[in-house]
Tab-separated table of C-alpha atoms in Angstrom:
chain	number	residue	atom	x	y	z
A	1	MET	CA	0.000	0.000	0.000
A	2	LYS	CA	2.783	2.400	0.874
A	3	THR	CA	4.440	1.725	-2.463
A	4	ILE	CA	1.222	2.410	-4.321
A	5	ALA	CA	0.564	5.564	-2.342
A	6	LEU	CA	4.042	6.924	-2.995
A	7	SER	CA	3.751	6.066	-6.672
A	8	LEU	CA	0.482	7.949	-6.895
A	9	ILE	CA	1.960	10.981	-5.180
A	10	ALA	CA	4.924	10.980	-7.571
A	11	ALA	CA	2.678	10.536	-10.599
A	12	GLY	CA	0.434	13.326	-9.349
A	13	VAL	CA	3.338	15.739	-8.985
A	14	VAL	CA	4.510	15.054	-12.520
A	15	ALA	CA	0.973	15.419	-13.882
A	16	CYS	CA	0.467	18.759	-12.113
A	17	MET	CA	3.736	20.155	-13.459
A	18	ALA	CA	2.862	19.056	-16.985
A	19	VAL	CA	-0.514	20.796	-16.787
A	20	ARG	CA	1.202	23.956	-15.625
A	21	GLY	CA	3.425	23.896	-18.693
A	22	GLU	CA	6.664	23.386	-16.839
A	23	VAL	CA	9.646	21.443	-18.096
A	24	ASP	CA	9.211	17.740	-18.539
A	25	THR	CA	10.133	16.153	-15.250
A	26	THR	CA	8.917	12.683	-16.077
A	27	PRO	CA	11.397	10.548	-14.208
A	28	ASP	CA	14.127	9.187	-16.442
A	29	TYR	CA	14.851	5.679	-15.341
A	30	VAL	CA	17.695	3.324	-16.042
A	31	LYS	CA	16.538	0.699	-18.531
A	32	GLU	CA	19.708	-1.317	-19.029
A	33	ILE	CA	21.491	-3.432	-16.446
A	34	PRO	CA	24.892	-1.819	-15.884
A	35	PRO	CA	27.408	-4.267	-17.357
A	36	GLY	CA	29.777	-6.084	-15.056
A	37	TYR	CA	27.953	-5.228	-11.837
A	38	ARG	CA	28.535	-8.702	-10.377
A	39	ASP	CA	32.280	-7.991	-10.484
A	40	TRP	CA	31.990	-4.822	-8.418
A	41	ARG	CA	33.364	-4.526	-4.925
A	42	LEU	CA	31.334	-5.003	-1.797
A	43	ILE	CA	29.890	-2.032	0.058
A	44	SER	CA	27.910	-3.935	2.673
A	45	VAL	CA	25.402	-6.693	3.367
A	46	ALA	CA	21.978	-6.640	5.006
A	47	ARG	CA	19.014	-8.725	5.977
A	48	GLU	CA	15.431	-7.693	5.278
A	49	GLU	CA	12.666	-9.494	7.092
A	50	GLY	CA	8.943	-9.007	6.439
A	51	GLU	CA	7.597	-9.284	2.913
A	52	LEU	CA	11.030	-8.855	1.348
A	53	ASP	CA	12.503	-11.711	3.400
A	54	ASP	CA	15.935	-11.739	1.816
A	55	VAL	CA	19.649	-11.390	2.432
A	56	ARG	CA	21.326	-8.801	0.244
A	57	ALA	CA	24.635	-7.443	-0.875
A	58	VAL	CA	25.256	-3.892	-2.003
A	59	LEU	CA	28.087	-3.501	-4.505
A	60	GLY	CA	29.665	-0.389	-5.984
A	61	ASN	CA	31.543	0.350	-9.162
A	62	ASP	CA	35.011	1.891	-8.812
A	63	VAL	CA	33.690	5.454	-8.674
A	64	ALA	CA	31.226	4.556	-5.932
A	65	ILE	CA	33.719	2.553	-3.862
A	66	GLU	CA	36.330	5.285	-3.997
A	67	ALA	CA	33.785	7.887	-2.905
A	68	TYR	CA	32.615	5.669	-0.045
A	69	ARG	CA	36.133	5.057	1.193
A	70	ALA	CA	37.028	8.732	0.954
A	71	GLY	CA	33.795	9.711	2.687
A	72	ARG	CA	33.067	11.928	-0.297
A	73	LEU	CA	29.551	13.349	-0.639
A	74	PRO	CA	27.827	13.915	-2.934
A	75	PHE	CA	28.870	10.907	-4.975
A	76	PRO	CA	30.513	11.996	-8.227
A	77	ASP	CA	28.900	11.428	-11.596
A	78	GLY	CA	29.545	7.908	-12.795
A	79	ALA	CA	29.000	6.267	-9.427
A	80	ILE	CA	26.701	3.265	-9.560
A	81	ILE	CA	25.417	1.278	-6.603
A	82	ALA	CA	23.925	-2.181	-7.093
A	83	ARG	CA	21.695	-4.161	-4.764
A	84	ILE	CA	21.492	-7.945	-5.241
A	85	ALA	CA	19.267	-10.101	-3.036
A	86	TRP	CA	18.704	-13.784	-2.420
A	87	SER	CA	16.440	-15.956	-0.332
A	88	LEU	CA	17.971	-16.723	3.064
A	89	ASP	CA	17.971	-20.498	3.326
A	90	ALA	CA	18.844	-22.723	6.258
A	91	SER	CA	21.978	-24.716	5.428
A	92	ASP	CA	21.660	-28.319	6.569
A	93	GLU	CA	25.232	-28.931	5.507
A	94	ASN	CA	26.659	-26.062	7.541
A	95	ASN	CA	24.462	-26.902	10.508
A	96	ALA	CA	25.769	-30.461	10.507
A	97	ALA	CA	29.347	-29.134	10.560
A	98	PHE	CA	28.598	-26.674	13.342
A	99	GLY	CA	26.659	-29.290	15.284
A	100	ARG	CA	23.669	-27.006	15.704
A	101	ALA	CA	21.033	-25.191	13.635
A	102	GLN	CA	22.452	-21.722	13.190
A	103	SER	CA	23.503	-21.263	9.580
A	104	PHE	CA	21.616	-19.508	6.799
A	105	VAL	CA	23.027	-18.921	3.348
A	106	ALA	CA	22.102	-17.106	0.160
A	107	GLY	CA	19.718	-19.235	-1.909
A	108	HIS	CA	17.950	-18.246	-5.105
A	109	PRO	CA	17.960	-14.678	-6.444
A	110	LYS	CA	15.001	-12.744	-5.082
A	111	ASN	CA	13.354	-9.311	-5.191
A	112	GLY	CA	15.097	-8.312	-8.403
A	113	LEU	CA	18.213	-6.304	-9.024
A	114	GLN	CA	18.270	-2.635	-8.094
A	115	PHE	CA	20.616	0.159	-9.126
A	116	MET	CA	21.249	3.804	-8.385
A	117	VAL	CA	23.141	5.566	-11.160
A	118	ARG	CA	24.630	8.978	-10.435
A	119	ASP	CA	24.269	11.509	-13.216
A	120	SER	CA	23.605	14.854	-11.627
A	121	LYS	CA	22.251	16.477	-14.789
A	122	ARG	CA	20.270	13.672	-16.360
A	123	TYR	CA	18.626	12.688	-13.094
A	124	ALA	CA	18.443	16.145	-11.537
A	125	SER	CA	14.749	15.719	-10.768
A	126	SER	CA	15.420	12.711	-8.514
A	127	GLY	CA	18.344	13.934	-6.461
A	128	GLY	CA	20.908	13.251	-9.164
A	129	TRP	CA	20.315	9.506	-9.096
A	130	GLY	CA	18.648	7.371	-11.724
A	131	TYR	CA	16.871	4.423	-10.189
A	132	ALA	CA	16.276	1.004	-11.657
A	133	GLN	CA	14.850	-2.347	-10.808
A	134	PHE	CA	15.151	-5.449	-12.966
A	135	ASP	CA	13.033	-8.528	-12.417
A	136	ASP	CA	14.258	-11.606	-14.250
A	137	GLY	CA	16.492	-9.320	-16.261
A	138	LYS	CA	13.704	-6.999	-17.414
A	139	PRO	CA	13.174	-3.425	-16.218
A	140	ALA	CA	10.313	-3.101	-13.760
A	141	ALA	CA	7.402	-0.843	-14.634
A	142	ASP	CA	7.910	2.876	-14.000
A	143	THR	CA	5.108	2.688	-11.437
A	144	VAL	CA	7.398	0.441	-9.373
A	145	VAL	CA	10.504	2.588	-9.784
A	146	ASN	CA	8.511	5.741	-9.009
A	147	ALA	CA	8.596	4.642	-5.385
A	148	CYS	CA	12.393	4.693	-5.136
A	149	PHE	CA	13.194	8.370	-4.882
A	150	PRO	CA	10.422	9.366	-2.456
A	151	CYS	CA	11.656	6.663	-0.079
A	152	HIS	CA	15.342	7.530	-0.548
A	153	ARG	CA	14.617	11.143	0.420
A	154	ALA	CA	14.832	9.904	4.007
A	155	ALA	CA	18.590	9.545	3.418
A	156	GLU	CA	19.012	12.948	1.749
A	157	ALA	CA	21.714	13.919	4.253
A	158	ARG	CA	23.844	11.085	2.857
A	159	ASP	CA	23.092	11.900	-0.777
A	160	PHE	CA	19.979	9.661	-0.765
A	161	VAL	CA	22.016	6.518	-0.131
A	162	PHE	CA	20.932	4.321	2.772
A	163	THR	CA	23.755	1.801	2.760
A	164	ARG	CA	26.880	2.605	4.741
A	165	TYR	CA	30.253	1.092	3.924
A	166	ALA	CA	31.097	-2.004	5.987
A	167	PRO	CA	34.818	-2.080	6.853
B	1	MET	CA	33.415	-27.130	23.489
B	2	LYS	CA	33.353	-28.608	20.032
B	3	THR	CA	36.121	-26.282	18.924
B	4	ILE	CA	38.268	-27.302	21.865
B	5	ALA	CA	37.560	-30.976	21.272
B	6	LEU	CA	38.477	-30.731	17.608
B	7	SER	CA	41.629	-28.816	18.461
B	8	LEU	CA	42.655	-31.502	20.925
B	9	ILE	CA	42.060	-34.226	18.378
B	10	ALA	CA	44.142	-32.384	15.790
B	11	ALA	CA	46.919	-31.699	18.282
B	12	GLY	CA	46.853	-35.349	19.329
B	13	VAL	CA	47.223	-36.573	15.765
B	14	VAL	CA	50.209	-34.331	15.185
B	15	ALA	CA	51.811	-35.384	18.484
B	16	CYS	CA	51.375	-39.082	17.664
B	17	MET	CA	52.971	-38.707	14.265
B	18	ALA	CA	55.893	-36.801	15.766
B	19	VAL	CA	56.474	-39.557	18.341
B	20	ARG	CA	56.455	-42.154	15.576
B	21	GLY	CA	59.231	-40.278	13.803
B	22	GLU	CA	57.188	-39.408	10.726
B	23	VAL	CA	57.604	-36.300	8.645
B	24	ASP	CA	56.745	-33.058	10.319
B	25	THR	CA	53.061	-32.513	9.701
B	26	THR	CA	52.663	-29.613	12.062
B	27	PRO	CA	50.051	-27.546	10.271
B	28	ASP	CA	51.517	-24.650	8.368
B	29	TYR	CA	49.201	-21.728	8.834
B	30	VAL	CA	48.836	-18.444	7.056
B	31	LYS	CA	50.291	-15.702	9.248
B	32	GLU	CA	49.853	-12.645	7.031
B	33	ILE	CA	46.590	-11.107	5.923
B	34	PRO	CA	46.432	-11.492	2.135
B	35	PRO	CA	46.787	-7.972	0.763
B	36	GLY	CA	43.853	-6.351	-0.976
B	37	TYR	CA	41.274	-8.894	0.179
B	38	ARG	CA	38.640	-6.190	0.752
B	39	ASP	CA	38.773	-5.439	-2.975
B	40	TRP	CA	37.981	-8.999	-3.987
B	41	ARG	CA	34.752	-10.018	-5.621
B	42	LEU	CA	31.779	-11.423	-3.795
B	43	ILE	CA	31.181	-15.168	-3.635
B	44	SER	CA	28.189	-15.132	-1.307
B	45	VAL	CA	26.708	-13.879	1.943
B	46	ALA	CA	25.398	-15.718	5.003
B	47	ARG	CA	23.927	-15.316	8.435
B	48	GLU	CA	25.163	-17.227	11.447
B	49	GLU	CA	23.009	-17.292	14.537
B	50	GLY	CA	24.014	-18.809	17.874
B	51	GLU	CA	27.268	-17.794	19.498
B	52	LEU	CA	28.688	-16.391	16.265
B	53	ASP	CA	25.653	-14.130	15.741
B	54	ASP	CA	26.929	-12.338	12.660
B	55	VAL	CA	26.260	-11.530	9.035
B	56	ARG	CA	29.108	-12.395	6.718
B	57	ALA	CA	30.449	-12.009	3.240
B	58	VAL	CA	32.720	-14.459	1.494
B	59	LEU	CA	35.033	-12.922	-1.094
B	60	GLY	CA	37.424	-14.530	-3.551
B	61	ASN	CA	40.540	-13.389	-5.340
B	62	ASP	CA	40.552	-13.622	-9.130
B	63	VAL	CA	41.767	-17.223	-9.171
B	64	ALA	CA	39.030	-18.282	-6.755
B	65	ILE	CA	36.242	-16.395	-8.526
B	66	GLU	CA	37.185	-17.788	-11.919
B	67	ALA	CA	37.247	-21.327	-10.530
B	68	TYR	CA	33.854	-20.817	-8.881
B	69	ARG	CA	32.269	-19.491	-12.046
B	70	ALA	CA	33.752	-22.264	-14.152
B	71	GLY	CA	32.668	-24.877	-11.611
B	72	ARG	CA	36.285	-26.005	-11.487
B	73	LEU	CA	37.304	-28.358	-8.673
B	74	PRO	CA	39.755	-28.649	-7.095
B	75	PHE	CA	40.539	-24.954	-6.863
B	76	PRO	CA	43.859	-24.165	-8.535
B	77	ASP	CA	46.894	-23.076	-6.575
B	78	GLY	CA	46.732	-19.386	-5.839
B	79	ALA	CA	43.033	-19.326	-5.025
B	80	ILE	CA	42.236	-17.487	-1.797
B	81	ILE	CA	38.843	-17.272	-0.128
B	82	ALA	CA	38.161	-14.624	2.516
B	83	ARG	CA	35.426	-14.530	5.127
B	84	ILE	CA	34.538	-11.154	6.670
B	85	ALA	CA	31.834	-10.856	9.350
B	86	TRP	CA	29.982	-8.086	11.120
B	87	SER	CA	27.402	-7.744	13.843
B	88	LEU	CA	23.872	-7.716	12.436
B	89	ASP	CA	22.283	-4.534	13.756
B	90	ALA	CA	18.701	-3.336	13.498
B	91	SER	CA	18.585	-0.213	11.330
B	92	ASP	CA	16.253	2.388	12.825
B	93	GLU	CA	16.809	4.561	9.783
B	94	ASN	CA	15.841	1.872	7.288
B	95	ASN	CA	12.914	0.781	9.416
B	96	ALA	CA	11.576	4.327	9.446
B	97	ALA	CA	11.784	4.425	5.640
B	98	PHE	CA	10.103	1.047	5.260
B	99	GLY	CA	7.483	1.952	7.856
B	100	ARG	CA	8.084	-1.250	9.792
B	101	ALA	CA	10.803	-3.024	11.776
B	102	GLN	CA	12.379	-5.376	9.259
B	103	SER	CA	15.841	-4.118	8.384
B	104	PHE	CA	19.181	-5.332	9.730
B	105	VAL	CA	22.516	-4.119	8.466
B	106	ALA	CA	26.182	-4.901	8.932
B	107	GLY	CA	27.513	-3.177	12.050
B	108	HIS	CA	30.945	-3.533	13.595
B	109	PRO	CA	33.469	-6.151	12.421
B	110	LYS	CA	33.068	-9.351	14.412
B	111	ASN	CA	34.503	-12.866	14.748
B	112	GLY	CA	37.740	-11.984	13.019
B	113	LEU	CA	38.851	-12.393	9.454
B	114	GLN	CA	39.277	-15.876	8.029
B	115	PHE	CA	41.079	-17.110	4.931
B	116	MET	CA	41.642	-20.299	2.999
B	117	VAL	CA	44.752	-20.178	0.825
B	118	ARG	CA	45.195	-22.859	-1.821
B	119	ASP	CA	48.718	-24.208	-2.155
B	120	SER	CA	48.453	-27.903	-2.840
B	121	LYS	CA	52.058	-28.667	-1.909
B	122	ARG	CA	52.637	-26.393	1.045
B	123	TYR	CA	49.340	-27.268	2.673
B	124	ALA	CA	49.142	-30.879	1.509
B	125	SER	CA	48.482	-32.084	5.064
B	126	SER	CA	45.278	-30.041	5.315
B	127	GLY	CA	43.621	-30.777	2.008
B	128	GLY	CA	45.761	-28.331	0.062
B	129	TRP	CA	44.401	-25.324	1.925
B	130	GLY	CA	46.200	-23.133	4.416
B	131	TYR	CA	43.822	-21.755	6.990
B	132	ALA	CA	44.007	-18.493	8.872
B	133	GLN	CA	42.108	-16.389	11.323
B	134	PHE	CA	43.007	-12.841	12.286
B	135	ASP	CA	41.541	-11.123	15.310
B	136	ASP	CA	42.093	-7.370	15.379
B	137	GLY	CA	44.644	-7.855	12.633
B	138	LYS	CA	46.705	-10.454	14.513
B	139	PRO	CA	46.867	-14.150	13.669
B	140	ALA	CA	44.867	-16.313	16.038
B	141	ALA	CA	46.662	-19.008	18.024
B	142	ASP	CA	47.342	-22.258	16.191
B	143	THR	CA	45.051	-23.985	18.668
B	144	VAL	CA	42.198	-21.955	17.169
B	145	VAL	CA	43.163	-22.569	13.555
B	146	ASN	CA	43.673	-26.279	14.240
B	147	ALA	CA	39.899	-26.576	14.289
B	148	CYS	CA	39.457	-25.361	10.695
B	149	PHE	CA	40.480	-28.364	8.655
B	150	PRO	CA	38.725	-31.063	10.708
B	151	CYS	CA	35.487	-29.114	10.325
B	152	HIS	CA	36.000	-28.393	6.611
B	153	ARG	CA	36.445	-32.119	5.950
B	154	ALA	CA	32.642	-32.229	5.920
B	155	ALA	CA	32.846	-30.384	2.594
B	156	GLU	CA	35.576	-32.591	1.118
B	157	ALA	CA	33.427	-33.358	-1.921
B	158	ARG	CA	33.591	-29.662	-2.802
B	159	ASP	CA	37.315	-29.347	-2.135
B	160	PHE	CA	36.686	-28.522	1.556
B	161	VAL	CA	34.863	-25.292	0.710
B	162	PHE	CA	31.445	-24.798	2.283
B	163	THR	CA	30.397	-21.607	0.524
B	164	ARG	CA	28.631	-21.899	-2.816
B	165	TYR	CA	28.665	-19.098	-5.362
B	166	ALA	CA	25.586	-16.846	-5.214
B	167	PRO	CA	24.527	-15.752	-8.720
């Protein structure tokens, strides 16, 4: 429901601006999976419970990693941050080795691939970041991606990026 | 307790062989942190509950990653696998954005750094892998590292490596 509500708000804002004859601020989303993302370096890992119910890794291309490590904000143009997620599956094999049930490992890919692409001019209307989600390799509908920026505004003080670098 | 028991077994085996005048099979452990490991590519992520209580990432150097992706076993000499771990902390910030308590992120480094270094000759007595653990940057006592190989024997069919590659 929250996703739908935020999408409607975003769509409403764009519609109002169009009616008023302002510049086209239709969000410009990323429609191609950035090549080589699976080779990027690790920013951090996380666990989402609830409906998402996944374990995730956040990776950064060289520009993003260097900015993270230097504590540089805003991120420079060219930075790309990737979020991969998997089911979190109990590992019978690991549990047998540990002698107790305690181990959960990444299972099948889940909840799509997400990206934030920094281009301060192209994506000026969404904080300088282009957002993307790919489900089974295909870009998600704009109505899905519309929810990204409104939610990421909560992290505006860190250039709209939630994930912190894990040492 | 299990760790101690396994260490004692390993120490006992080595002592017996020494008494019998056999070749020196004292385990040869890795005493230096492999340089650049934090720049290596991601193999997978996992969550350990129980006493470990961490979230972890397993990274591989180029030799390891290429072997993983090619499904090549045994791993070739030069492969190194790194295990980093952090506390798994509730994220108030993320939870506020999601509108519910569901988000846990990597916190402070925890449970040391661990490595498996493939050198089939040097580490022939432990399945071709040299094991290492570093706590606060310093190598753990051999009595700690003695427990690695006996436990990893459970994964002998996969060249003693528990972690599977996460796509």
